[in-house]
Coordinates of C-alpha atoms and ligand atoms in Angstrom, one line a residue:
M147 CA -195.3 108.6 -22.0
R148 CA -193.2 106.3 -19.8
T149 CA -193.2 102.7 -21.1
L150 CA -192.4 99.3 -19.5
P151 CA -190.3 96.7 -21.3
L152 CA -192.0 93.4 -22.0
P153 CA -190.1 90.1 -21.1
T154 CA -190.8 89.0 -24.7
G155 CA -189.3 92.2 -26.3
G156 CA -190.9 95.5 -27.2
E157 CA -192.6 97.8 -24.7
M158 CA -196.0 98.9 -23.4
P159 CA -197.1 102.4 -22.2
V160 CA -197.9 102.7 -18.5
L161 CA -201.3 104.1 -19.2
G162 CA -203.9 103.0 -21.7
L163 CA -207.7 103.1 -22.4
G164 CA -210.1 100.4 -21.2
T165 CA -213.2 99.6 -23.2
W166 CA -215.5 97.4 -21.0
R167 CA -219.1 98.5 -21.3
M168 CA -218.5 99.9 -24.8
G169 CA -220.3 98.2 -27.8
E170 CA -223.3 97.1 -25.7
D171 CA -225.9 99.5 -27.0
A172 CA -226.2 100.7 -30.6
K173 CA -227.5 104.1 -29.5
R174 CA -224.2 104.8 -27.7
R175 CA -222.0 103.6 -30.5
A176 CA -221.3 106.9 -32.2
D177 CA -220.3 108.5 -28.9
E178 CA -218.0 105.5 -28.1
V179 CA -216.3 105.6 -31.5
K180 CA -215.8 109.4 -31.0
A181 CA -214.3 108.8 -27.6
V182 CA -211.8 106.3 -28.8
R183 CA -210.9 108.6 -31.7
E184 CA -210.4 111.4 -29.3
A185 CA -208.3 109.2 -27.1
I186 CA -206.0 108.4 -30.0
A187 CA -205.8 112.0 -31.0
L188 CA -204.9 113.0 -27.4
G189 CA -202.1 110.5 -27.4
Y190 CA -203.4 107.2 -25.9
R191 CA -201.5 104.4 -27.6
L192 CA -202.4 101.3 -25.5
I193 CA -206.1 100.2 -25.8
D194 CA -207.5 97.2 -23.9
T195 CA -210.5 95.2 -25.1
A196 CA -211.9 91.6 -25.1
E197 CA -214.2 89.5 -27.2
M198 CA -216.4 89.4 -24.1
Y199 CA -217.1 93.2 -24.0
G200 CA -220.5 93.7 -25.7
E201 CA -220.0 90.2 -27.2
G202 CA -217.6 91.6 -29.8
G203 CA -219.3 95.0 -29.8
A204 CA -216.4 96.8 -28.1
E205 CA -213.9 95.3 -30.6
T206 CA -216.2 96.6 -33.4
V207 CA -216.3 100.1 -31.9
L208 CA -212.5 100.0 -31.5
G209 CA -212.1 98.7 -35.1
Q210 CA -214.1 101.5 -36.5
A211 CA -212.2 104.1 -34.4
I212 CA -208.8 102.7 -35.3
G213 CA -209.7 102.5 -39.0
E214 CA -210.8 106.2 -39.0
A215 CA -207.8 107.3 -37.1
L216 CA -205.4 105.5 -39.5
R217 CA -207.1 106.9 -42.5
A218 CA -207.0 110.4 -41.0
N219 CA -203.3 109.9 -40.3
D220 CA -203.9 110.6 -36.6
V221 CA -201.6 107.7 -35.8
R222 CA -199.6 104.9 -37.5
R223 CA -200.5 101.3 -36.8
E224 CA -197.1 100.5 -35.3
E225 CA -197.6 103.2 -32.7
L226 CA -200.7 101.5 -31.3
F227 CA -200.6 98.7 -28.8
I228 CA -203.9 96.8 -29.0
V229 CA -204.8 94.2 -26.3
S230 CA -207.6 91.7 -26.6
K231 CA -208.7 88.6 -24.7
V232 CA -210.1 85.2 -25.5
Y233 CA -213.0 83.8 -23.4
P234 CA -211.9 80.8 -21.3
H235 CA -214.6 78.6 -22.9
N236 CA -213.0 79.3 -26.3
A237 CA -209.5 78.8 -25.1
S238 CA -208.9 75.3 -26.6
R239 CA -206.1 74.8 -29.1
R240 CA -208.4 75.3 -32.0
G241 CA -210.9 77.6 -30.3
T242 CA -208.2 80.2 -29.3
R243 CA -207.1 80.5 -32.9
D244 CA -210.7 80.8 -34.2
A245 CA -211.6 83.4 -31.5
C246 CA -208.5 85.4 -32.4
E247 CA -209.4 85.4 -36.1
R248 CA -212.9 86.7 -35.2
S249 CA -211.4 89.4 -33.0
L250 CA -208.9 90.5 -35.8
K251 CA -211.8 90.8 -38.2
R252 CA -213.9 93.0 -35.8
L253 CA -210.8 95.1 -35.1
G254 CA -209.9 95.4 -38.8
L255 CA -206.3 94.5 -37.9
D256 CA -203.7 92.0 -39.3
A257 CA -202.3 91.4 -35.8
I258 CA -203.2 92.0 -32.1
D259 CA -200.2 93.3 -30.0
L260 CA -201.1 91.4 -26.9
Y261 CA -203.6 88.5 -26.6
L262 CA -204.7 87.4 -23.1
L263 CA -206.5 84.4 -21.7
H264 CA -209.3 86.4 -20.0
W265 CA -209.5 84.1 -16.9
R266 CA -208.8 80.5 -16.1
G267 CA -211.3 78.0 -17.5
S268 CA -211.5 74.3 -18.0
H269 CA -209.2 74.0 -21.1
P270 CA -205.7 72.8 -20.1
L271 CA -203.3 75.7 -19.9
R272 CA -200.8 73.9 -22.2
E273 CA -203.4 73.8 -25.0
T274 CA -204.1 77.5 -24.7
V275 CA -200.4 78.3 -24.6
A276 CA -199.7 76.0 -27.6
A277 CA -202.4 78.0 -29.5
M278 CA -200.8 81.3 -28.4
H279 CA -197.4 80.2 -29.6
S280 CA -198.8 79.2 -33.0
L281 CA -200.6 82.6 -33.3
V282 CA -197.2 84.3 -32.6
A283 CA -195.5 82.1 -35.1
D284 CA -198.2 83.1 -37.7
G285 CA -197.8 86.8 -36.9
R286 CA -201.5 87.1 -35.8
I287 CA -200.4 88.2 -32.3
A288 CA -197.2 89.8 -31.2
H289 CA -197.3 88.7 -27.6
W290 CA -199.5 86.6 -25.4
G291 CA -200.4 86.7 -21.7
V292 CA -203.0 86.0 -19.1
S293 CA -205.6 87.8 -16.9
N294 CA -207.0 87.2 -13.4
F295 CA -204.1 84.8 -12.6
D296 CA -203.0 84.7 -9.0
T297 CA -199.4 83.8 -7.9
D298 CA -200.2 80.1 -7.7
D299 CA -201.8 80.2 -11.2
M300 CA -198.7 81.9 -12.5
E301 CA -196.6 79.1 -10.9
E302 CA -198.8 76.5 -12.6
L303 CA -198.5 78.3 -15.9
V304 CA -194.7 78.1 -15.7
E305 CA -194.9 74.4 -14.8
A306 CA -197.4 73.5 -17.5
T307 CA -195.4 75.2 -20.2
G308 CA -191.9 74.5 -19.1
D309 CA -189.1 77.0 -18.8
G310 CA -189.5 80.4 -20.4
P311 CA -193.2 80.2 -21.1
G312 CA -193.1 83.6 -22.9
C313 CA -196.0 85.1 -21.0
A314 CA -195.7 88.8 -21.6
A315 CA -198.2 90.2 -19.0
N316 CA -200.9 89.4 -16.4
Q317 CA -203.9 91.7 -16.1
V318 CA -205.6 91.8 -12.7
Y319 CA -207.8 94.0 -10.5
L320 CA -205.5 96.4 -8.7
S321 CA -206.4 99.8 -7.4
L322 CA -206.0 101.9 -4.2
G323 CA -209.2 100.2 -3.0
E324 CA -207.9 96.7 -3.9
R325 CA -204.2 96.4 -3.2
G326 CA -204.1 92.6 -2.6
P327 CA -201.8 91.8 -5.6
E328 CA -199.1 94.0 -4.1
F329 CA -198.4 91.3 -1.5
S330 CA -197.0 88.5 -3.6
L331 CA -198.3 88.6 -7.2
L332 CA -196.7 91.9 -8.1
P333 CA -193.3 91.0 -6.6
W334 CA -193.5 87.6 -8.4
Q335 CA -194.1 89.4 -11.8
R336 CA -191.5 92.1 -11.0
E337 CA -188.8 89.4 -10.5
R338 CA -189.5 88.2 -14.0
G339 CA -189.8 91.6 -15.6
M340 CA -193.4 90.9 -16.5
P341 CA -195.7 93.9 -16.4
L342 CA -198.9 93.8 -14.2
M343 CA -201.8 95.5 -16.0
A344 CA -204.1 97.0 -13.4
Y345 CA -207.8 96.9 -14.4
S346 CA -210.6 99.0 -12.8
P347 CA -207.9 101.3 -11.4
I348 CA -210.6 103.9 -10.4
D349 CA -212.7 101.2 -8.9
Q350 CA -215.2 101.7 -11.7
G351 CA -215.5 105.4 -10.9
A352 CA -215.9 105.0 -7.1
L353 CA -212.4 106.4 -6.2
A354 CA -213.2 109.6 -8.0
E355 CA -215.9 110.1 -5.3
D356 CA -213.6 109.1 -2.4
D357 CA -213.6 112.0 0.1
G358 CA -210.1 111.3 1.7
L359 CA -208.6 111.0 -1.7
A360 CA -210.3 114.1 -3.0
E361 CA -209.0 116.2 -0.1
L362 CA -205.4 115.0 -0.7
A363 CA -205.8 115.5 -4.4
A364 CA -207.1 119.1 -4.0
R365 CA -204.0 119.9 -2.0
L366 CA -201.9 118.7 -4.9
G367 CA -204.0 120.5 -7.5
V368 CA -205.2 117.3 -9.2
T369 CA -208.4 115.2 -9.1
A370 CA -209.1 112.2 -7.0
A371 CA -209.2 110.0 -10.1
Q372 CA -205.8 111.3 -11.2
L373 CA -204.3 110.6 -7.8
A374 CA -205.8 107.1 -7.9
L375 CA -204.1 106.4 -11.2
A376 CA -200.8 108.0 -10.4
A377 CA -200.7 106.0 -7.1
V378 CA -201.0 102.7 -9.0
I379 CA -198.4 103.5 -11.7
A380 CA -196.0 104.7 -9.0
R381 CA -195.5 101.0 -8.2
P382 CA -192.7 99.7 -10.5
G383 CA -193.9 97.2 -13.1
V384 CA -197.5 98.4 -13.2
V385 CA -199.6 99.6 -16.1
V386 CA -203.2 101.1 -15.7
I387 CA -206.0 101.0 -18.2
P388 CA -208.8 103.3 -17.0
K389 CA -211.9 103.3 -19.1
A390 CA -213.5 106.6 -20.1
V391 CA -216.0 107.9 -22.6
R392 CA -216.4 111.4 -21.4
S393 CA -213.9 113.8 -22.9
A394 CA -213.0 115.4 -19.6
H395 CA -212.2 112.0 -18.1
L396 CA -210.0 111.0 -21.1
K397 CA -207.9 114.2 -20.7
E398 CA -207.7 114.0 -16.9
N399 CA -206.6 110.3 -17.0
L400 CA -204.0 110.8 -19.6
A401 CA -202.4 113.7 -17.7
A402 CA -202.2 111.4 -14.6
A403 CA -199.4 109.4 -16.4
D404 CA -197.1 112.4 -15.9
L405 CA -197.8 113.0 -12.2
R406 CA -194.9 112.2 -9.9
L407 CA -195.9 111.6 -6.2
D408 CA -193.4 112.4 -3.5
A409 CA -192.7 110.1 -0.5
A410 CA -195.0 112.2 1.8
T411 CA -198.0 111.8 -0.6
L412 CA -197.3 108.0 -1.0
A413 CA -197.2 107.7 2.8
E414 CA -200.5 109.6 3.1
L415 CA -202.1 107.3 0.5
D416 CA -200.9 104.3 2.5
R417 CA -202.7 105.7 5.5
L418 CA -205.9 106.2 3.5
H419 CA -205.7 102.9 1.7
P420 CA -203.3 100.6 3.6
P421 CA -201.2 98.1 1.7
P422 CA -201.9 94.3 2.3
R423 CA -200.2 92.7 5.3
R424 CA -200.9 89.1 4.2
K425 CA -201.8 87.2 1.1
T426 CA -205.5 87.4 0.2
P427 CA -207.2 85.6 -2.7
L428 CA -207.1 87.6 -6.0
A429 CA -210.2 89.8 -6.3
M430 CA -212.1 89.8 -9.7
I431 CA -214.6 92.2 -11.1
Ligands
NAP1367 N1 -209.3 91.5 -17.4 C1 -210.4 91.6 -16.8 O1 -211.0 90.7 -16.2 C2 -211.0 93.0 -16.6 C3 -212.0 93.3 -15.7 C4 -212.5 94.6 -15.6 C5 -211.9 95.6 -16.4 N2 -211.0 95.3 -17.3 C6 -210.4 96.3 -18.2 O2 -210.0 97.4 -17.5 C7 -210.7 98.6 -17.9 C8 -210.9 99.6 -16.8 O3 -211.7 99.0 -15.8 P1 -213.2 99.4 -15.5 O4 -213.8 99.9 -16.8 O5 -213.9 98.3 -14.9 O6 -213.2 100.6 -14.4 P2 -212.4 102.0 -14.2 O7 -211.5 102.3 -15.4 O8 -211.8 101.9 -12.9 O9 -213.6 103.0 -14.2 C9 -214.4 103.4 -15.3 C10 -215.5 104.3 -14.9 O10 -215.0 105.4 -14.3 C11 -215.4 106.6 -14.9 N3 -214.2 107.5 -15.0 C12 -213.2 107.4 -15.8 N4 -212.3 108.4 -15.6 C13 -212.8 109.2 -14.7 C14 -212.4 110.3 -14.0 N5 -211.3 110.9 -14.4 N6 -213.2 110.9 -13.1 C15 -214.4 110.3 -12.7 N7 -214.8 109.2 -13.3 C16 -214.1 108.6 -14.3 C17 -215.9 106.2 -16.3 O11 -216.9 107.1 -16.8 P3 -217.1 107.4 -18.4 O12 -216.9 106.2 -19.1 O13 -218.5 107.9 -18.3 O14 -216.1 108.5 -18.8 C18 -216.4 104.8 -16.0 O15 -217.7 104.9 -15.5 C19 -211.9 98.0 -18.5 O16 -212.6 99.0 -19.3 C20 -211.4 96.8 -19.2 O17 -210.8 97.2 -20.5 C21 -210.5 94.0 -17.4

Protein backbone atom coordinates (compact mmCIF):
# COMPACT_ATOMS: atom_id res chain seq x y z
CA MET A 1 0.00 0.00 0.00
CA ARG A 2 1.09 3.57 -0.69
CA THR A 3 2.49 5.33 2.39
CA LEU A 4 3.04 8.97 3.35
CA PRO A 5 6.25 10.16 4.97
CA LEU A 6 5.92 11.73 8.41
CA PRO A 7 7.69 15.04 9.11
CA THR A 8 9.24 13.35 12.14
CA GLY A 9 10.63 10.38 10.16
CA GLY A 10 9.06 7.06 9.25
CA GLU A 11 5.86 6.66 7.28
CA MET A 12 2.15 5.89 7.54
CA PRO A 13 -0.07 3.84 5.17
CA VAL A 14 -2.72 5.89 3.34
CA LEU A 15 -5.54 3.64 4.58
CA GLY A 16 -6.13 2.17 8.02
CA LEU A 17 -8.85 0.83 10.28
CA GLY A 18 -10.96 2.93 12.66
CA THR A 19 -12.25 1.45 15.93
CA TRP A 20 -14.80 3.92 17.29
CA ARG A 21 -17.90 2.11 18.65
CA MET A 22 -15.85 -1.01 19.32
CA GLY A 23 -15.42 -2.17 22.92
CA GLU A 24 -18.72 -0.70 24.06
CA ASP A 25 -20.68 -3.92 24.51
CA ALA A 26 -19.30 -7.20 25.91
CA LYS A 27 -21.69 -9.17 23.70
CA ARG A 28 -20.05 -7.79 20.54
CA ARG A 29 -16.48 -8.21 21.75
CA ALA A 30 -15.72 -11.57 20.12
CA ASP A 31 -16.93 -10.29 16.73
CA GLU A 32 -14.85 -7.14 17.10
CA VAL A 33 -11.66 -9.03 18.00
CA LYS A 34 -12.35 -11.29 15.01
CA ALA A 35 -12.81 -8.25 12.75
CA VAL A 36 -9.51 -6.67 13.82
CA ARG A 37 -7.71 -9.99 13.38
CA GLU A 38 -9.23 -10.37 9.94
CA ALA A 39 -8.20 -6.82 9.10
CA ILE A 40 -4.58 -7.58 10.05
CA ALA A 41 -4.65 -10.86 8.09
CA LEU A 42 -6.02 -8.97 5.05
CA GLY A 43 -3.16 -6.47 5.24
CA TYR A 44 -4.35 -3.49 7.31
CA ARG A 45 -1.31 -2.09 9.12
CA LEU A 46 -2.53 1.27 10.42
CA ILE A 47 -5.15 1.04 13.21
CA ASP A 48 -6.69 4.06 14.94
CA THR A 49 -8.12 4.00 18.45
CA ALA A 50 -8.50 6.24 21.53
CA GLU A 51 -8.85 5.93 25.28
CA MET A 52 -12.32 7.45 24.76
CA TYR A 53 -13.66 4.64 22.58
CA GLY A 54 -15.68 2.42 24.90
CA GLU A 55 -13.77 4.06 27.79
CA GLY A 56 -10.75 1.87 27.07
CA GLY A 57 -12.87 -0.95 25.62
CA ALA A 58 -11.72 -0.42 22.03
CA GLU A 59 -8.06 -0.45 23.12
CA THR A 60 -8.72 -3.70 25.00
CA VAL A 61 -10.30 -5.26 21.89
CA LEU A 62 -7.37 -4.08 19.81
CA GLY A 63 -4.87 -5.35 22.38
CA GLN A 64 -6.41 -8.81 22.31
CA ALA A 65 -6.50 -8.90 18.51
CA ILE A 66 -2.90 -7.67 18.14
CA GLY A 67 -1.68 -10.15 20.77
CA GLU A 68 -3.35 -13.03 18.95
CA ALA A 69 -2.09 -11.86 15.56
CA LEU A 70 1.50 -11.55 16.83
CA ARG A 71 1.40 -15.00 18.45
CA ALA A 72 -0.02 -16.49 15.21
CA ASN A 73 2.78 -14.78 13.23
CA ASP A 74 0.19 -13.00 11.06
CA VAL A 75 2.24 -9.85 11.42
CA ARG A 76 5.34 -8.49 13.12
CA ARG A 77 5.00 -5.68 15.64
CA GLU A 78 7.20 -3.34 13.60
CA GLU A 79 4.87 -3.69 10.62
CA LEU A 80 1.93 -2.25 12.57
CA PHE A 81 1.29 1.47 13.04
CA ILE A 82 -0.95 1.91 16.08
CA VAL A 83 -2.54 5.29 16.80
CA SER A 84 -4.24 6.22 20.07
CA LYS A 85 -5.43 9.45 21.68
CA VAL A 86 -5.46 11.13 25.04
CA TYR A 87 -8.65 12.74 26.36
CA PRO A 88 -8.28 16.56 26.61
CA HIS A 89 -9.16 16.44 30.32
CA ASN A 90 -6.24 14.07 30.88
CA ALA A 91 -3.82 16.11 28.78
CA SER A 92 -1.84 17.80 31.56
CA ARG A 93 1.90 17.18 31.80
CA ARG A 94 1.45 14.34 34.28
CA GLY A 95 -2.01 13.23 33.11
CA THR A 96 -0.87 12.64 29.52
CA ARG A 97 1.89 10.34 30.69
CA ASP A 98 -0.45 8.42 33.01
CA ALA A 99 -3.14 8.09 30.31
CA CYS A 100 -0.52 6.81 27.86
CA GLU A 101 0.63 4.14 30.33
CA ARG A 102 -2.99 2.99 30.80
CA SER A 103 -3.46 2.83 27.01
CA LEU A 104 -0.23 0.86 26.58
CA LYS A 105 -1.39 -1.63 29.19
CA ARG A 106 -4.76 -2.16 27.49
CA LEU A 107 -3.07 -2.45 24.09
CA GLY A 108 -0.47 -4.87 25.45
CA LEU A 109 2.26 -2.85 23.74
CA ASP A 110 5.58 -1.32 24.78
CA ALA A 111 5.03 1.70 22.56
CA ILE A 112 2.32 3.50 20.60
CA ASP A 113 3.35 4.61 17.11
CA LEU A 114 1.38 7.86 17.08
CA TYR A 115 -0.27 9.45 20.12
CA LEU A 116 -2.72 12.31 19.55
CA LEU A 117 -4.36 14.95 21.69
CA HIS A 118 -8.00 14.04 20.86
CA TRP A 119 -9.26 17.64 20.75
CA ARG A 120 -8.36 20.94 22.39
CA GLY A 121 -9.19 21.23 26.07
CA SER A 122 -8.26 23.50 28.94
CA HIS A 123 -4.73 22.25 29.62
CA PRO A 124 -2.13 24.58 28.05
CA LEU A 125 -0.80 23.16 24.77
CA ARG A 126 2.81 23.57 25.89
CA GLU A 127 2.16 21.22 28.86
CA THR A 128 0.64 18.53 26.67
CA VAL A 129 3.47 18.90 24.17
CA ALA A 130 6.09 18.70 26.95
CA ALA A 131 4.49 15.41 28.05
CA MET A 132 4.48 14.17 24.44
CA HIS A 133 8.20 14.98 24.10
CA SER A 134 9.00 13.13 27.31
CA LEU A 135 7.01 10.09 26.12
CA VAL A 136 9.01 10.10 22.86
CA ALA A 137 12.26 10.42 24.83
CA ASP A 138 11.23 7.43 26.99
CA GLY A 139 10.31 5.33 23.94
CA ARG A 140 6.66 5.03 25.01
CA ILE A 141 5.48 6.69 21.79
CA ALA A 142 7.24 7.01 18.45
CA HIS A 143 5.44 10.18 17.25
CA TRP A 144 2.86 12.60 18.61
CA GLY A 145 0.20 14.71 16.99
CA VAL A 146 -3.17 16.35 17.41
CA SER A 147 -6.78 15.87 16.35
CA ASN A 148 -9.64 18.27 15.57
CA PHE A 149 -7.19 21.18 15.22
CA ASP A 150 -8.19 23.85 12.70
CA THR A 151 -5.66 26.06 10.90
CA ASP A 152 -5.61 28.67 13.68
CA ASP A 153 -5.15 25.92 16.30
CA MET A 154 -2.17 24.63 14.32
CA GLU A 155 -0.69 28.15 14.20
CA GLU A 156 -1.16 28.41 17.95
CA LEU A 157 0.47 25.03 18.46
CA VAL A 158 3.53 26.16 16.51
CA GLU A 159 3.64 29.40 18.51
CA ALA A 160 3.19 27.68 21.87
CA THR A 161 5.90 25.15 21.20
CA GLY A 162 8.45 27.18 19.27
CA ASP A 163 10.03 26.27 15.96
CA GLY A 164 9.83 22.67 14.80
CA PRO A 165 7.19 21.49 17.27
CA GLY A 166 7.52 17.94 15.97
CA CYS A 167 3.80 17.41 15.46
CA ALA A 168 3.56 14.42 13.09
CA ALA A 169 -0.11 14.53 12.04
CA ASN A 170 -3.52 16.12 12.58
CA GLN A 171 -6.67 13.97 12.44
CA VAL A 172 -9.89 15.73 11.41
CA TYR A 173 -13.30 15.11 9.89
CA LEU A 174 -12.84 15.04 6.12
CA SER A 175 -15.01 13.19 3.62
CA LEU A 176 -16.78 13.90 0.32
CA GLY A 177 -19.67 15.16 2.45
CA GLU A 178 -17.45 17.39 4.60
CA ARG A 179 -14.72 18.95 2.48
CA GLY A 180 -14.13 22.08 4.60
CA PRO A 181 -10.51 21.22 5.59
CA GLU A 182 -9.50 21.22 1.92
CA PHE A 183 -9.71 25.04 1.91
CA SER A 184 -6.89 26.08 4.25
CA LEU A 185 -6.03 23.33 6.74
CA LEU A 186 -4.94 20.73 4.21
CA PRO A 187 -2.74 23.20 2.26
CA TRP A 188 -1.24 24.36 5.59
CA GLN A 189 -0.36 20.78 6.53
CA ARG A 190 0.86 19.94 3.03
CA GLU A 191 3.33 22.84 3.12
CA ARG A 192 4.83 21.29 6.23
CA GLY A 193 4.73 17.69 4.99
CA MET A 194 2.32 16.81 7.81
CA PRO A 195 -0.26 14.11 6.88
CA LEU A 196 -3.93 14.87 7.47
CA MET A 197 -5.75 11.81 8.81
CA ALA A 198 -9.36 11.91 7.55
CA TYR A 199 -11.85 10.46 10.03
CA SER A 200 -15.43 9.37 9.27
CA PRO A 201 -14.45 9.18 5.56
CA ILE A 202 -17.70 7.33 4.69
CA ASP A 203 -19.73 9.82 6.77
CA GLN A 204 -20.34 7.00 9.25
CA GLY A 205 -21.81 4.79 6.53
CA ALA A 206 -24.06 7.45 4.91
CA LEU A 207 -21.94 7.87 1.76
CA ALA A 208 -22.35 4.16 1.02
CA GLU A 209 -26.06 4.98 0.50
CA ASP A 210 -25.49 8.13 -1.59
CA ASP A 211 -27.41 7.70 -4.88
CA GLY A 212 -25.25 9.99 -7.03
CA LEU A 213 -22.08 8.37 -5.76
CA ALA A 214 -23.54 4.87 -6.22
CA GLU A 215 -24.38 5.61 -9.85
CA LEU A 216 -20.89 6.90 -10.64
CA ALA A 217 -19.33 4.01 -8.70
CA ALA A 218 -21.39 1.45 -10.63
CA ARG A 219 -20.05 2.87 -13.91
CA LEU A 220 -16.52 2.36 -12.58
CA GLY A 221 -17.27 -1.15 -11.29
CA VAL A 222 -16.71 -0.21 -7.63
CA THR A 223 -18.98 0.56 -4.66
CA ALA A 224 -20.01 3.99 -3.41
CA ALA A 225 -17.99 3.49 -0.21
CA GLN A 226 -14.89 2.60 -2.24
CA LEU A 227 -15.33 5.69 -4.39
CA ALA A 228 -15.76 7.85 -1.26
CA LEU A 229 -12.49 6.50 0.18
CA ALA A 230 -10.53 6.69 -3.08
CA ALA A 231 -11.68 10.30 -3.57
CA VAL A 232 -10.32 11.34 -0.17
CA ILE A 233 -6.92 9.67 -0.58
CA ALA A 234 -6.63 11.06 -4.10
CA ARG A 235 -5.80 14.38 -2.34
CA PRO A 236 -2.05 14.51 -1.68
CA GLY A 237 -1.13 14.29 1.98
CA VAL A 238 -4.32 12.57 3.16
CA VAL A 239 -4.81 9.25 5.01
CA VAL A 240 -8.24 7.62 5.61
CA ILE A 241 -9.24 5.44 8.55
CA PRO A 242 -12.67 3.88 7.79
CA LYS A 243 -14.11 1.78 10.58
CA ALA A 244 -15.62 -1.60 9.69
CA VAL A 245 -16.55 -4.75 11.52
CA ARG A 246 -18.28 -6.60 8.70
CA SER A 247 -15.93 -8.75 6.66
CA ALA A 248 -17.28 -7.50 3.31
CA HIS A 249 -16.69 -3.91 4.41
CA LEU A 250 -13.13 -4.64 5.56
CA LYS A 251 -12.25 -6.15 2.18
CA GLU A 252 -14.03 -3.49 0.15
CA ASN A 253 -12.36 -0.64 2.00
CA LEU A 254 -8.85 -2.09 1.78
CA ALA A 255 -9.21 -2.52 -1.99
CA ALA A 256 -10.12 1.18 -2.27
CA ALA A 257 -6.51 2.06 -1.46
CA ASP A 258 -5.49 0.76 -4.89
CA LEU A 259 -8.14 2.63 -6.90
CA ARG A 260 -6.81 5.42 -9.12
CA LEU A 261 -9.40 7.99 -10.20
CA ASP A 262 -8.98 9.79 -13.52
CA ALA A 263 -9.51 13.52 -14.01
CA ALA A 264 -13.03 13.03 -15.43
CA THR A 265 -14.11 11.05 -12.36
CA LEU A 266 -12.61 13.63 -9.99
CA ALA A 267 -14.46 16.40 -11.88
CA GLU A 268 -17.73 14.46 -11.61
CA LEU A 269 -17.12 14.01 -7.87
CA ASP A 270 -16.58 17.78 -7.55
CA ARG A 271 -19.94 18.30 -9.23
CA LEU A 272 -21.67 15.87 -6.84
CA HIS A 273 -19.84 17.12 -3.74
CA PRO A 274 -18.37 20.58 -4.45
CA PRO A 275 -15.10 21.64 -2.84
CA PRO A 276 -15.24 24.54 -0.34
CA ARG A 277 -15.08 28.08 -1.78
CA ARG A 278 -14.32 29.79 1.52
CA LYS A 279 -13.06 28.99 5.00
CA THR A 280 -15.65 27.31 7.24
CA PRO A 281 -15.16 26.30 10.88
CA LEU A 282 -13.78 22.80 11.30
CA ALA A 283 -16.60 20.27 11.65
CA MET A 284 -16.38 17.67 14.41
CA ILE A 285 -18.21 14.40 14.95
N1 LIG B 1 -10.38 12.05 16.09
C1 LIG B 1 -11.67 12.08 16.21
O1 LIG B 1 -12.26 12.97 16.88
C2 LIG B 1 -12.50 11.03 15.52
C3 LIG B 1 -13.89 11.22 15.36
C4 LIG B 1 -14.59 10.23 14.68
C5 LIG B 1 -13.93 9.11 14.19
N2 LIG B 1 -12.60 8.95 14.39
C6 LIG B 1 -11.87 7.75 13.90
O2 LIG B 1 -12.18 7.55 12.53
C7 LIG B 1 -12.73 6.26 12.35
C8 LIG B 1 -13.72 6.24 11.20
O3 LIG B 1 -14.81 7.11 11.43
P1 LIG B 1 -16.28 6.60 11.84
O4 LIG B 1 -16.20 5.28 12.52
O5 LIG B 1 -16.91 7.73 12.55
O6 LIG B 1 -17.07 6.49 10.46
P2 LIG B 1 -16.80 5.80 9.02
O7 LIG B 1 -15.54 5.05 8.99
O8 LIG B 1 -17.05 6.88 8.02
O9 LIG B 1 -18.04 4.79 8.93
C9 LIG B 1 -18.16 3.64 9.71
C10 LIG B 1 -19.52 3.00 9.45
O10 LIG B 1 -19.63 2.71 8.06
C11 LIG B 1 -19.86 1.32 7.88
N3 LIG B 1 -19.05 0.89 6.73
C12 LIG B 1 -17.72 0.68 6.70
N4 LIG B 1 -17.32 0.29 5.48
C13 LIG B 1 -18.44 0.25 4.72
C14 LIG B 1 -18.67 -0.10 3.37
N5 LIG B 1 -17.67 -0.48 2.57
N6 LIG B 1 -19.96 -0.06 2.90
C15 LIG B 1 -20.97 0.34 3.70
N7 LIG B 1 -20.81 0.69 4.99
C16 LIG B 1 -19.54 0.65 5.50
C17 LIG B 1 -19.43 0.63 9.15
O11 LIG B 1 -20.19 -0.56 9.32
P3 LIG B 1 -19.65 -1.92 10.06
O12 LIG B 1 -18.83 -1.47 11.22
O13 LIG B 1 -20.91 -2.60 10.42
O14 LIG B 1 -18.85 -2.72 9.08
C18 LIG B 1 -19.74 1.70 10.18
O15 LIG B 1 -21.11 1.65 10.54
C19 LIG B 1 -13.35 5.95 13.72
O16 LIG B 1 -13.68 4.60 13.89
C20 LIG B 1 -12.27 6.47 14.62
O17 LIG B 1 -11.19 5.55 14.70
C21 LIG B 1 -11.87 9.91 15.02
